[in-house]
XYZ file of C-alpha atoms in Angstrom:
777
model
C -109.780 -63.863 -32.822
C -106.975 -61.415 -32.124
C -108.256 -60.778 -28.684
C -108.486 -64.480 -27.942
C -104.760 -64.955 -29.056
C -103.642 -61.956 -27.030
C -105.449 -63.303 -23.905
C -103.906 -66.802 -24.442
C -100.536 -65.314 -24.805
C -100.908 -63.310 -21.616
C -101.837 -66.471 -19.711
C -98.790 -68.358 -21.138
C -96.462 -65.401 -20.290
C -97.789 -65.359 -16.691
C -97.303 -69.133 -16.474
C -93.669 -68.861 -17.695
C -93.060 -66.177 -15.111
C -94.186 -68.448 -12.309
C -92.462 -71.562 -13.661
C -88.751 -71.043 -12.754
C -89.031 -70.098 -9.025
C -91.780 -72.688 -8.332
C -89.571 -75.362 -9.907
C -86.553 -74.378 -7.848
C -88.598 -74.179 -4.584
C -90.132 -77.672 -4.871
C -89.066 -79.602 -1.654
C -87.554 -83.094 -1.955
C -90.197 -85.744 -1.531
C -90.020 -88.193 1.376
C -88.659 -91.582 0.299
C -91.169 -94.391 0.147
C -90.481 -98.177 -0.258
C -86.840 -99.111 -0.962
C -85.792 -101.752 -3.458
C -83.342 -104.579 -2.929
C -80.970 -104.770 -5.962
C -80.235 -108.321 -7.141
C -76.785 -109.318 -8.232
C -76.513 -110.797 -11.752
C -75.795 -114.141 -10.198
C -79.007 -114.165 -8.066
C -82.239 -115.724 -9.279
C -85.379 -113.536 -9.182
C -88.335 -114.919 -7.206
C -90.916 -117.185 -8.877
C -94.166 -115.258 -9.264
C -96.540 -117.524 -7.294
C -97.715 -115.074 -4.651
C -96.049 -116.943 -1.757
C -93.257 -114.619 -0.670
C -91.338 -117.642 0.622
C -87.961 -117.201 -1.219
C -84.968 -116.267 1.023
C -84.451 -113.001 -0.780
C -87.792 -111.716 0.620
C -86.149 -111.961 4.080
C -83.514 -109.546 2.968
C -85.716 -107.027 1.149
C -86.547 -103.846 3.197
C -90.140 -103.751 4.502
C -92.287 -100.601 4.127
C -95.460 -100.580 6.218
C -96.168 -96.850 6.887
C -99.654 -96.810 5.376
C -102.288 -94.136 6.015
C -106.101 -94.124 5.537
C -107.476 -92.095 2.583
C -111.093 -93.338 2.711
C -113.372 -93.097 4.530
C -111.328 -90.433 6.375
C -107.893 -89.289 5.407
C -104.994 -88.194 7.654
C -105.440 -91.245 9.933
C -103.244 -94.235 10.475
C -104.244 -97.306 8.508
C -106.479 -99.603 10.649
C -104.920 -102.842 9.144
C -101.276 -103.603 8.414
C -99.947 -103.793 4.849
C -96.281 -104.445 4.016
C -94.456 -103.677 0.755
C -91.107 -105.096 -0.456
C -89.507 -104.394 -3.768
C -86.733 -106.388 -5.521
C -85.017 -104.873 -8.607
C -83.539 -107.377 -11.094
C -81.771 -106.526 -14.364
C -85.054 -106.549 -16.402
C -87.920 -105.963 -13.913
C -89.284 -104.638 -10.602
C -90.838 -107.281 -8.447
C -93.220 -106.280 -5.709
C -94.051 -108.383 -2.744
C -97.131 -107.158 -0.838
C -98.604 -108.685 2.316
C -102.161 -107.710 3.228
C -103.031 -108.686 6.827
C -106.752 -109.100 7.504
C -108.439 -109.788 10.873
C -111.382 -111.443 9.156
C -109.977 -113.328 6.117
C -113.313 -115.075 5.480
C -114.771 -111.686 4.485
C -112.155 -111.139 1.698
C -113.909 -110.517 -1.585
C -111.959 -112.263 -4.203
C -114.197 -113.245 -7.184
C -112.844 -114.183 -10.595
C -113.504 -111.360 -13.021
C -112.332 -110.112 -16.397
C -109.109 -108.130 -16.842
C -109.596 -104.438 -15.933
C -112.721 -105.265 -13.933
C -111.066 -105.093 -10.467
C -113.235 -102.465 -8.705
C -113.766 -101.022 -5.331
C -116.135 -103.814 -4.537
C -113.175 -106.317 -4.329
C -110.157 -106.727 -2.086
C -107.149 -105.621 -4.039
C -103.750 -103.983 -3.864
C -102.498 -101.471 -6.493
C -99.080 -100.304 -7.531
C -98.849 -96.872 -9.054
C -95.513 -95.980 -10.815
C -94.285 -92.670 -12.303
C -90.994 -93.429 -14.064
C -90.779 -89.812 -15.350
C -90.967 -88.481 -11.832
C -93.066 -85.399 -12.681
C -96.293 -86.668 -11.119
C -98.126 -85.650 -14.254
C -99.068 -89.144 -15.200
C -98.565 -92.592 -13.896
C -99.003 -96.281 -14.866
C -100.966 -98.388 -12.478
C -101.902 -102.039 -11.920
C -104.551 -103.473 -9.528
C -104.250 -107.039 -8.383
C -107.254 -108.616 -6.700
C -106.990 -111.183 -3.956
C -107.825 -113.800 -6.617
C -104.875 -112.642 -8.832
C -106.918 -110.847 -11.495
C -105.264 -107.786 -13.100
C -106.624 -104.364 -13.960
C -104.141 -101.856 -15.402
C -104.091 -98.464 -17.008
C -102.925 -94.869 -16.910
C -103.612 -92.090 -14.472
C -103.393 -88.363 -15.550
C -103.116 -85.593 -13.132
C -104.727 -83.044 -15.291
C -107.981 -84.911 -15.420
C -107.576 -86.744 -11.991
C -109.167 -89.852 -13.471
C -108.062 -93.479 -14.179
C -108.083 -94.842 -17.674
C -108.296 -98.681 -17.728
C -107.974 -98.893 -21.488
C -104.153 -99.216 -21.777
C -102.723 -102.765 -21.131
C -99.229 -103.624 -20.070
C -97.355 -106.948 -20.174
C -97.297 -107.833 -16.488
C -97.176 -111.027 -14.362
C -98.874 -111.309 -11.000
C -100.090 -114.024 -8.605
C -102.082 -114.044 -5.307
C -101.923 -116.445 -2.385
C -104.726 -116.625 0.262
C -103.390 -116.968 3.811
C -104.898 -117.606 7.183
C -104.454 -114.035 8.172
C -105.005 -112.224 4.864
C -103.419 -112.718 1.458
C -100.049 -111.930 -0.363
C -99.295 -110.680 -3.857
C -96.278 -110.941 -6.093
C -96.068 -108.614 -9.086
C -93.393 -108.629 -11.791
C -93.370 -105.329 -13.692
C -90.873 -105.683 -16.699
C -88.809 -102.555 -17.367
C -89.835 -102.958 -21.026
C -93.396 -102.049 -19.925
C -92.303 -98.875 -18.283
C -91.901 -95.485 -20.087
C -89.070 -93.263 -18.836
C -86.574 -90.740 -20.104
C -83.164 -91.725 -21.530
C -81.265 -89.227 -19.379
C -81.674 -86.442 -16.815
C -84.824 -87.970 -15.437
C -86.119 -87.412 -11.943
C -86.176 -90.292 -9.454
C -88.960 -92.825 -10.072
C -92.003 -92.406 -7.910
C -94.430 -94.987 -6.553
C -97.460 -95.477 -4.315
C -99.055 -98.754 -3.080
C -102.765 -98.840 -2.571
C -104.909 -101.263 -0.651
C -108.691 -101.585 -0.878
C -110.703 -103.424 1.720
C -114.501 -103.548 1.223
C -116.670 -104.707 4.016
C -120.369 -104.845 4.697
C -120.061 -102.278 7.511
C -117.457 -100.085 5.891
C -114.877 -99.747 3.023
C -111.294 -98.626 3.556
C -108.742 -97.289 1.094
C -105.153 -97.204 2.444
C -102.136 -95.647 0.825
C -98.362 -95.884 1.253
C -98.182 -92.112 0.564
C -99.706 -89.279 2.686
C -102.360 -88.172 0.211
C -105.392 -86.094 1.354
C -108.655 -85.252 -0.307
C -107.527 -81.676 -0.732
C -104.846 -82.803 -3.221
C -105.657 -81.928 -6.890
C -104.957 -85.482 -8.064
C -104.609 -89.031 -6.823
C -100.955 -89.106 -7.757
C -99.948 -85.763 -6.174
C -97.957 -87.386 -3.340
C -96.146 -90.254 -5.051
C -92.974 -90.981 -3.154
C -89.500 -91.739 -4.389
C -88.719 -95.358 -4.890
C -85.317 -95.795 -3.186
C -82.570 -98.342 -3.835
C -82.642 -98.172 -7.665
C -79.188 -96.455 -7.743
C -77.811 -96.791 -11.205
C -80.422 -99.244 -12.536
C -81.950 -96.670 -14.821
C -78.528 -95.909 -16.375
C -77.886 -99.583 -16.931
C -81.065 -100.322 -18.832
C -81.790 -97.102 -20.652
C -79.957 -98.261 -23.736
C -81.545 -101.644 -23.776
C -83.833 -102.424 -26.677
C -87.120 -104.370 -26.462
C -89.305 -105.572 -29.283
C -92.696 -107.290 -29.173
C -94.330 -108.811 -32.202
C -97.954 -109.978 -32.067
C -99.196 -111.516 -35.352
C -102.917 -112.427 -35.489
C -104.907 -114.655 -37.749
C -108.682 -114.281 -38.072
C -111.084 -116.420 -39.999
C -114.660 -115.329 -40.350
C -117.925 -116.278 -42.060
C -120.548 -113.565 -42.631
C -124.102 -113.941 -43.780
C -126.403 -110.993 -44.370
C -130.182 -111.263 -45.131
C -132.495 -108.440 -46.192
C -136.118 -108.647 -47.419
C -136.415 -108.633 -51.173
C -132.584 -109.255 -51.597
C -130.694 -112.476 -52.050
C -128.684 -113.670 -49.083
C -125.089 -112.435 -49.009
C -122.504 -114.824 -47.768
C -118.744 -114.273 -47.479
C -115.696 -115.959 -46.009
C -112.415 -114.320 -45.240
C -109.019 -115.100 -43.766
C -107.226 -112.019 -42.476
C -103.568 -112.052 -41.403
C -102.521 -108.918 -39.491
C -100.444 -107.938 -36.522
C -98.906 -105.369 -34.240
C -95.341 -104.460 -33.585
C -93.932 -102.577 -30.551
C -90.243 -101.616 -30.557
C -88.435 -99.632 -27.924
C -84.962 -98.987 -29.323
C -84.000 -97.289 -26.120
C -85.785 -96.051 -22.958
C -87.271 -92.875 -24.319
C -88.584 -94.115 -27.705
C -91.491 -96.424 -28.491
C -92.426 -97.338 -32.120
C -95.833 -98.900 -32.745
C -97.011 -100.339 -35.946
C -100.200 -102.136 -36.979
C -101.209 -103.955 -40.200
C -104.767 -105.165 -40.933
C -105.872 -105.144 -37.286
C -109.001 -107.052 -36.437
C -111.184 -105.911 -33.555
C -113.975 -108.540 -33.619
C -113.114 -109.633 -30.068
C -113.625 -106.012 -28.706
C -116.650 -105.677 -26.405
C -119.751 -104.099 -27.773
C -120.306 -100.433 -26.855
C -122.945 -100.004 -24.256
C -126.137 -98.474 -25.803
C -126.899 -94.867 -25.000
C -130.188 -92.923 -24.807
C -129.820 -90.710 -27.929
C -133.294 -90.389 -29.229
C -133.939 -86.933 -27.570
C -130.366 -85.728 -27.990
C -129.428 -83.110 -30.489
C -125.698 -83.805 -30.369
C -123.485 -86.779 -31.236
C -122.259 -89.022 -28.302
C -118.738 -90.198 -27.880
C -117.548 -93.763 -27.050
C -114.577 -95.103 -25.170
C -111.602 -96.343 -27.121
C -110.864 -100.082 -26.626
C -108.493 -100.910 -29.543
C -104.890 -101.685 -28.441
C -103.030 -99.780 -31.068
C -104.504 -96.415 -30.003
C -103.771 -96.871 -26.277
C -100.010 -96.500 -26.015
C -99.086 -93.295 -24.208
C -102.550 -91.811 -24.246
C -101.373 -89.174 -21.820
C -98.965 -87.803 -24.483
C -101.705 -87.900 -27.157
C -104.015 -86.052 -24.782
C -106.879 -88.563 -24.849
C -108.414 -88.042 -21.421
C -111.462 -89.436 -19.732
C -114.877 -87.754 -19.171
C -115.235 -85.553 -16.007
C -117.939 -85.847 -13.413
C -120.314 -84.058 -15.767
C -119.606 -86.596 -18.639
C -117.789 -83.939 -20.666
C -114.424 -84.703 -22.308
C -113.321 -81.453 -23.950
C -109.887 -82.875 -24.796
C -111.513 -85.048 -27.475
C -111.958 -81.955 -29.631
C -108.253 -82.110 -30.260
C -108.051 -85.977 -30.975
C -110.572 -88.693 -30.882
C -109.223 -92.025 -31.984
C -112.686 -93.420 -32.620
C -112.770 -91.102 -35.621
C -110.544 -93.614 -37.270
C -112.920 -96.428 -38.179
C -111.123 -99.232 -39.879
C -107.334 -98.721 -40.290
C -105.517 -100.722 -42.965
C -102.201 -99.812 -41.380
C -100.808 -97.390 -38.940
C -97.396 -96.230 -37.695
C -96.719 -94.298 -34.497
C -93.615 -93.001 -32.596
C -93.604 -91.721 -29.040
C -90.710 -89.999 -27.303
C -90.377 -89.067 -23.574
C -87.675 -86.795 -22.256
C -87.144 -85.438 -18.751
C -88.981 -82.199 -19.419
C -90.643 -82.797 -22.805
C -92.412 -85.557 -24.730
C -94.011 -86.029 -28.150
C -95.948 -88.455 -30.235
C -96.755 -88.742 -33.982
C -99.064 -91.146 -35.840
C -100.317 -91.715 -39.324
C -103.022 -94.259 -40.411
C -104.747 -95.219 -43.637
C -108.455 -95.487 -42.760
C -110.607 -97.718 -45.047
C -113.649 -95.677 -43.915
C -117.148 -96.824 -43.096
C -117.562 -94.365 -40.219
C -119.028 -90.908 -39.961
C -117.839 -87.339 -40.388
C -119.357 -84.756 -37.925
C -120.402 -81.256 -38.813
C -121.671 -79.362 -35.834
C -123.606 -76.207 -35.218
C -125.044 -74.493 -32.116
C -128.165 -76.607 -31.947
C -127.131 -80.053 -33.250
C -124.681 -82.311 -34.950
C -125.038 -83.414 -38.566
C -123.285 -86.652 -39.516
C -122.241 -87.825 -43.065
C -120.687 -91.017 -44.352
C -116.937 -90.883 -44.531
C -115.923 -90.291 -48.232
C -114.012 -93.555 -48.748
C -110.342 -94.093 -47.929
C -108.470 -91.354 -46.122
C -105.115 -90.693 -44.391
C -105.399 -89.558 -40.828
C -102.261 -87.982 -39.235
C -101.688 -86.439 -35.821
C -98.700 -85.018 -33.884
C -98.572 -83.602 -30.438
C -95.725 -82.453 -28.229
C -95.503 -80.807 -24.766
C -92.896 -79.317 -22.564
C -92.990 -79.520 -18.749
C -91.590 -76.460 -16.858
C -93.234 -77.058 -13.525
C -95.792 -75.787 -12.624
C -96.473 -75.094 -16.363
C -96.880 -77.586 -19.208
C -97.018 -76.152 -22.750
C -98.028 -78.204 -25.760
C -98.736 -77.905 -29.452
C -100.387 -80.174 -31.994
C -101.013 -80.606 -35.738
C -103.784 -82.772 -37.069
C -104.647 -83.645 -40.696
C -107.299 -85.724 -42.518
C -106.785 -86.144 -46.297
C -109.669 -87.655 -48.379
C -108.034 -87.021 -51.704
C -109.316 -84.901 -54.560
C -108.532 -81.625 -52.760
C -110.759 -82.555 -49.748
C -108.873 -81.957 -46.558
C -109.292 -81.028 -42.931
C -106.367 -79.588 -41.031
C -106.072 -78.463 -37.376
C -103.270 -76.483 -35.645
C -103.318 -75.919 -31.913
C -101.665 -75.199 -28.595
C -102.512 -76.212 -25.050
C -101.301 -75.653 -21.593
C -101.673 -76.641 -17.932
C -100.617 -74.483 -15.063
C -100.601 -75.198 -11.328
C -100.318 -71.778 -9.615
C -100.859 -73.098 -6.185
C -101.241 -76.314 -4.164
C -105.036 -76.387 -4.570
C -105.425 -74.841 -8.033
C -105.000 -75.967 -11.639
C -105.573 -74.050 -14.950
C -105.591 -75.719 -18.261
C -106.963 -75.180 -21.744
C -106.302 -75.168 -25.491
C -106.696 -73.036 -28.635
C -107.295 -74.867 -31.891
C -107.610 -73.505 -35.364
C -109.024 -75.452 -38.309
C -109.129 -75.210 -42.038
C -111.584 -77.440 -44.003
C -112.150 -77.849 -47.707
C -114.515 -80.935 -47.351
C -118.114 -79.939 -48.033
C -121.253 -82.087 -48.258
C -124.100 -81.587 -50.743
C -127.814 -82.082 -50.160
C -127.462 -85.861 -50.764
C -124.708 -86.110 -48.185
C -121.930 -86.669 -50.725
C -118.511 -85.205 -50.008
C -116.977 -82.721 -52.358
C -114.189 -80.259 -52.529
C -115.317 -76.703 -51.601
C -113.962 -73.335 -50.582
C -111.872 -73.569 -47.500
C -113.641 -72.662 -44.262
C -111.781 -71.889 -41.017
C -112.715 -71.658 -37.329
C -111.311 -71.842 -33.770
C -111.985 -73.784 -30.549
C -111.017 -72.097 -27.339
C -111.271 -73.812 -23.985
C -110.075 -72.700 -20.517
C -110.654 -74.498 -17.293
C -109.962 -73.829 -13.648
C -110.076 -76.432 -10.865
C -109.815 -75.775 -7.163
C -109.702 -77.988 -4.106
C -109.448 -77.123 -0.511
C -110.549 -78.476 2.804
C -114.078 -77.016 2.356
C -114.479 -76.572 -1.471
C -114.102 -78.472 -4.765
C -114.907 -76.178 -7.698
C -114.571 -76.157 -11.456
C -114.943 -73.430 -14.030
C -115.012 -73.928 -17.821
C -114.999 -71.205 -20.558
C -115.653 -72.232 -24.169
C -115.694 -70.281 -27.453
C -116.093 -72.349 -30.590
C -116.636 -70.556 -33.951
C -119.394 -71.872 -36.419
C -117.056 -73.378 -38.910
C -114.660 -75.198 -36.606
C -114.235 -78.868 -37.600
C -111.769 -81.562 -36.716
C -112.203 -84.804 -38.577
C -109.639 -86.461 -36.240
C -111.472 -85.113 -33.178
C -114.954 -85.162 -31.635
C -116.757 -81.913 -32.259
C -120.457 -82.254 -31.419
C -121.344 -78.509 -31.143
C -119.910 -75.396 -32.728
C -120.934 -71.769 -33.092
C -121.399 -71.012 -29.320
C -119.928 -69.436 -26.248
C -120.417 -71.187 -22.937
C -119.566 -70.737 -19.252
C -119.905 -73.654 -16.824
C -119.369 -73.333 -13.102
C -119.698 -76.260 -10.689
C -119.477 -75.425 -6.981
C -119.049 -78.168 -4.266
C -118.997 -77.161 -0.576
C -118.075 -79.864 1.821
C -120.335 -79.840 4.817
C -118.293 -82.487 6.635
C -119.075 -85.747 8.363
C -122.291 -86.317 10.294
C -123.172 -89.079 12.713
C -126.323 -91.124 12.543
C -125.731 -92.929 15.706
C -128.629 -91.199 17.589
C -130.978 -92.905 15.165
C -129.958 -96.318 16.521
C -131.510 -99.329 14.839
C -133.433 -97.088 12.460
C -130.240 -96.233 10.624
C -128.259 -98.918 8.689
C -125.379 -96.410 8.267
C -123.497 -94.849 11.159
C -122.084 -91.746 9.486
C -122.125 -89.820 6.209
C -120.334 -87.055 4.389
C -122.329 -84.267 2.834
C -121.567 -81.925 -0.035
C -123.705 -79.076 -1.249
C -123.579 -78.569 -4.937
C -124.557 -75.875 -7.434
C -124.176 -76.051 -11.237
C -124.490 -72.872 -13.335
C -124.365 -72.944 -17.231
C -124.889 -70.104 -19.735
C -124.554 -70.858 -23.379
C -125.258 -68.489 -26.299
C -124.819 -68.535 -29.976
C -122.161 -66.848 -32.131
C -123.322 -65.302 -35.355
C -123.618 -67.905 -38.138
C -124.588 -66.128 -41.472
C -124.397 -69.410 -43.426
C -127.161 -71.037 -41.261
C -128.936 -67.759 -40.499
C -128.213 -67.905 -36.691
C -128.000 -64.524 -35.054
C -125.362 -63.931 -32.331
C -126.011 -63.870 -28.540
C -129.147 -65.953 -28.885
C -129.655 -68.106 -25.693
C -129.051 -71.914 -26.299
C -129.358 -72.891 -22.607
C -129.166 -71.583 -19.008
C -128.948 -74.089 -16.198
C -129.386 -73.447 -12.569
C -129.085 -76.799 -10.647
C -128.747 -76.692 -6.790
C -128.304 -80.029 -5.185
C -126.343 -82.200 -2.715
C -124.184 -85.319 -2.654
C -124.200 -87.669 0.461
C -121.593 -90.420 0.845
C -121.719 -93.206 3.403
C -120.649 -96.741 4.103
C -120.617 -99.549 1.571
C -119.465 -97.001 -1.094
C -122.948 -95.569 -0.909
C -123.787 -92.326 -2.547
C -127.075 -90.451 -2.692
C -127.390 -87.269 -4.813
C -130.127 -84.925 -6.043
C -130.589 -81.543 -7.775
C -133.389 -79.368 -8.981
C -133.331 -78.392 -12.604
C -134.370 -74.741 -12.862
C -133.259 -74.392 -16.520
C -134.088 -72.585 -19.761
C -133.400 -74.284 -23.124
C -133.874 -73.580 -26.774
C -134.327 -76.519 -29.169
C -133.981 -74.647 -32.452
C -132.449 -71.428 -33.586
C -135.815 -69.931 -34.456
C -137.714 -71.651 -31.592
C -138.936 -70.228 -28.306
C -137.025 -70.481 -24.969
C -138.511 -73.174 -22.759
C -138.299 -73.433 -19.024
C -138.038 -77.104 -17.931
C -138.572 -77.908 -14.337
C -137.129 -81.274 -13.185
C -135.806 -83.046 -10.153
C -133.056 -85.594 -10.392
C -132.490 -88.307 -7.826
C -129.550 -90.788 -7.813
C -128.291 -93.640 -5.636
C -125.372 -96.088 -5.831
C -123.968 -98.610 -3.437
C -122.016 -101.892 -3.064
C -124.379 -103.785 -0.815
C -122.627 -107.109 -0.291
C -120.235 -109.676 -1.713
C -122.585 -110.934 -4.393
C -124.502 -107.853 -5.288
C -121.311 -105.742 -5.745
C -122.812 -102.556 -7.256
C -126.186 -101.004 -7.864
C -126.841 -97.659 -9.428
C -130.107 -95.862 -10.172
C -130.808 -92.370 -11.450
C -134.217 -90.775 -12.214
C -135.005 -87.391 -13.618
C -138.680 -86.419 -13.552
C -140.690 -83.319 -14.357
C -141.453 -81.047 -17.271
C -138.868 -81.998 -19.888
C -138.030 -80.701 -23.358
C -138.925 -82.744 -26.372
C -136.327 -81.577 -28.831
C -137.888 -82.673 -32.091
C -141.431 -81.421 -31.167
C -139.922 -78.224 -29.703
C -142.155 -78.216 -26.653
C -142.271 -79.135 -22.945
C -144.179 -82.140 -21.598
C -144.372 -84.279 -18.544
C -141.706 -86.933 -18.712
C -138.866 -88.862 -17.032
C -135.501 -90.496 -17.733
C -134.525 -93.583 -15.768
C -131.152 -95.391 -15.686
C -130.575 -98.690 -13.725
C -127.412 -100.746 -13.371
C -126.523 -103.820 -11.340
C -123.423 -106.033 -11.076
C -123.471 -109.417 -9.562
C -120.454 -111.704 -8.769
C -121.592 -115.207 -7.929
C -119.378 -118.181 -6.983
C -120.197 -121.364 -8.933
C -119.236 -125.085 -8.446
C -115.593 -126.242 -8.907
C -114.159 -122.768 -8.438
C -115.825 -121.165 -11.453
C -116.716 -117.493 -11.259
C -119.823 -115.896 -12.785
C -120.326 -112.166 -13.593
C -123.620 -110.685 -14.494
C -124.044 -107.006 -15.271
C -127.404 -105.521 -16.242
C -128.021 -102.021 -17.612
C -131.461 -100.574 -18.482
C -132.502 -97.077 -19.539
C -135.739 -95.383 -20.583
C -136.633 -91.792 -21.430
C -139.979 -90.324 -22.510
C -141.900 -87.038 -22.840
C -145.686 -86.898 -23.061
C -147.591 -84.879 -25.751
C -150.287 -82.334 -24.907
C -152.870 -85.127 -24.887
C -151.050 -86.984 -22.151
C -149.836 -89.646 -24.379
C -146.249 -90.697 -24.912
C -144.808 -88.304 -27.540
C -141.694 -90.572 -27.783
C -140.132 -93.314 -25.903
C -136.469 -94.104 -25.968
C -135.292 -97.329 -24.247
C -132.331 -99.784 -24.183
C -130.948 -102.537 -22.134
C -127.804 -104.532 -22.096
C -127.085 -107.919 -20.354
C -123.550 -109.095 -19.971
C -122.780 -112.567 -18.645
C -119.243 -113.836 -18.085
C -118.363 -117.398 -16.895
C -114.835 -117.771 -15.735
C -113.756 -121.349 -16.213
C -110.228 -120.578 -14.978
C -108.028 -117.471 -14.547
C -107.168 -117.945 -18.251
C -110.465 -119.124 -19.816
C -113.754 -117.270 -20.020
C -117.067 -117.378 -21.906
C -118.706 -113.999 -22.464
C -122.205 -113.326 -23.674
C -123.630 -109.896 -24.469
C -127.206 -109.240 -25.482
C -128.489 -105.671 -25.984
C -131.534 -103.963 -27.341
C -132.350 -100.407 -28.188
C -135.572 -98.925 -29.496
C -137.018 -95.502 -30.293
C -140.693 -94.787 -30.995
C -142.475 -91.593 -31.829
C -146.270 -91.124 -32.035
C -147.682 -89.531 -35.150
C -149.387 -86.156 -34.646
C -149.792 -82.896 -36.466
C -146.527 -81.799 -37.892
C -144.653 -84.914 -36.753
C -144.454 -88.171 -38.510
C -144.545 -91.565 -36.730
C -141.112 -93.086 -36.336
C -139.843 -96.431 -35.014
C -136.438 -98.021 -35.160
C -134.806 -100.731 -33.121
C -131.690 -102.888 -33.031
C -130.845 -106.129 -31.356
C -127.335 -107.434 -30.910
C -125.950 -110.750 -29.523
C -122.335 -111.621 -29.044
C -120.861 -114.856 -27.695
C -117.108 -115.235 -27.314
C -114.890 -117.794 -25.712
C -111.360 -116.462 -24.854
C -108.247 -118.202 -23.707
C -105.761 -115.617 -22.606
C -102.183 -115.818 -21.175
C -100.871 -112.291 -20.803
C -101.113 -110.009 -23.841
C -99.085 -112.176 -26.259
C -101.153 -115.380 -26.256
C -104.848 -114.944 -26.957
C -107.284 -117.347 -28.663
C -110.879 -116.430 -29.359
C -113.882 -118.141 -30.857
C -117.081 -116.071 -31.311
C -120.528 -115.663 -32.775
C -122.351 -112.332 -33.281
C -125.803 -111.478 -34.622
C -127.438 -108.177 -35.395
C -131.078 -107.348 -36.346
C -131.802 -103.826 -37.478
C -135.344 -102.383 -37.895
C -137.154 -101.054 -39.929
C -134.672 -102.249 -42.537
C -135.078 -105.787 -41.273
C -131.516 -106.429 -42.146
C -130.012 -109.362 -40.211
C -126.348 -110.415 -40.092
C -124.631 -113.425 -38.476
C -120.947 -113.709 -38.134
C -118.736 -116.469 -36.860
C -115.055 -115.930 -36.272
C -111.963 -117.618 -34.917
C -108.917 -115.550 -33.957
C -105.414 -116.413 -32.783
C -102.729 -114.102 -31.517
C -99.397 -115.480 -30.494
C -96.711 -113.027 -29.918
C -93.230 -112.911 -28.512
C -90.885 -110.354 -26.918
C -87.165 -109.999 -26.606
């Protein structure tokens, strides 16, 4: 442990040494779009998408767009113009997207946050802090549908979960379309003083059958470490920030939910209950750098069902995306990131909001300064969820021991190119049962193409579980969680390296810890082979060109000695050697494959197996109605974890999205997901079969009204054989919800949900009605 601390201290010291000169040497960014400041006597434009008010004739025009995809560093093939008007309480963007073939514009009605690359859209990305570490963004489709969220540079991923109070409209034109976006200053997060200039980038997406183009107002290239690395200064704001930094905004959203629940179970009398729940949320910004959030008796019945996952042959717990509004404010400050290309989200070890199951109340404060930021929250959790206790070969889960208090605090300081942070986490179940975590994290950009980040967490836990799974107070156990990562991008390479060291007794009941007691090295190498032409193939090739990447994944994981479970140290858990390739072409098409030349151990005292598999994958956006298809197949000799043996098997995943126009301007979305995994036993029969599917259907009656239906099924079956008992369980869920939505403050929902669990044969039916009417001043 001392050597780990010394090593981390050395890294931080080196980072601090680099910080000052790099900060001083950063060149001034080129100015991007320039805003027109409105006088107090002038009326802001009406948000109708038309750009026909006289003030738009005065606002400066920015049209220096460049292409990012399919090839960067080239002038944009189609013209896009951006104008910005700054009023006393909002930024208003007017964007004109010229199109030589307006009949090919893809503008279906979809749900909020479902504006994807298969649709024509423009996007505005704003960094009001000016550090280019995180940015708020909004996409507006050519039909006026919104998708918004947060982008973090450390992860280089978009998070569509956060929602902001925005107003936008689109107008179709004979030569393209136009967009008006009103972004209230109350929805932006910026320092009170000494902040850097605000930065912005406008993005335009044009999908076509023959090609797809992504055009930007900033000179971004694929070698940049993040999508927000080249955000440009938004000019013309002058003293606007100083004028509004003291202004207070408050938003109150009370909600009323009525529900009726019926539960039936064989041999038991039917259980019926009715309830009326009054709750709400409050968001108060006393001045620019502070945001206070509070929630009381929140109801999440209108939140979408989580997509089923293949977990029958998985030793470790699986995480789910957060969708509840209270937890989505300033997720970049909390440190809640998104999974990387490998599906890993190591930041969740520090905080995982889904660990809070059913909050009775919660309070949260977030502060942003020019070079530092912090957030603190505390919630009373009514329980009903799970507590995870991990080891090197699996995750044990126990029922949460009743009501608990969950608290978390994190702060970080930015001294470019270094970011230093610290956190404290606590879960108190009462009666001396506690889990506490103390930690530090950092991010360092030593060069233009390199980023280093990581964390060191230390835990102390006095919550133990007996043989019956009951929580009790026990002797305090401690542990650590160390993670270091390096990311590199250049014209020819895109590589990642992860080093992890997690002691056997590390636990974080406010985080997601699915494995402990191991040391692991993960290396992902991607070499860019460049673009290749398929023109010589003529009519035999539907695509004219492609880009090829060679890939190699290496993983080595070994145990740390765990005397309590009798696990010796340095025992191999897994070794992966996976050479492969990624091919990208037109229509957002990707083809990938790798060989699995692996070694795996299912149990501490079990043998080392050598699976041999091949994985093939394909994705594409074929046309305007079949907007996305995805398929992935892994086949070969696979590990059956419970049986502790290899067998011939496969894992298949299929996904398709359809957008269909319907009469009278309605829109119809259909999304289908299907998965199946199996491994044969020595007799050639299915040892187990794990399968699931989900069908999601949304009918858009208008931009404000939609009817959503979700049906999903999951099933796991194991055949009885010597040493293994037969097992079968399944679940069926159906959800039907009608929603009328006007922004974030006016939402009405009416829903029906049914669940059927086997083998318990328990069935539940719930009907609910929910109204949320809020106001802001």
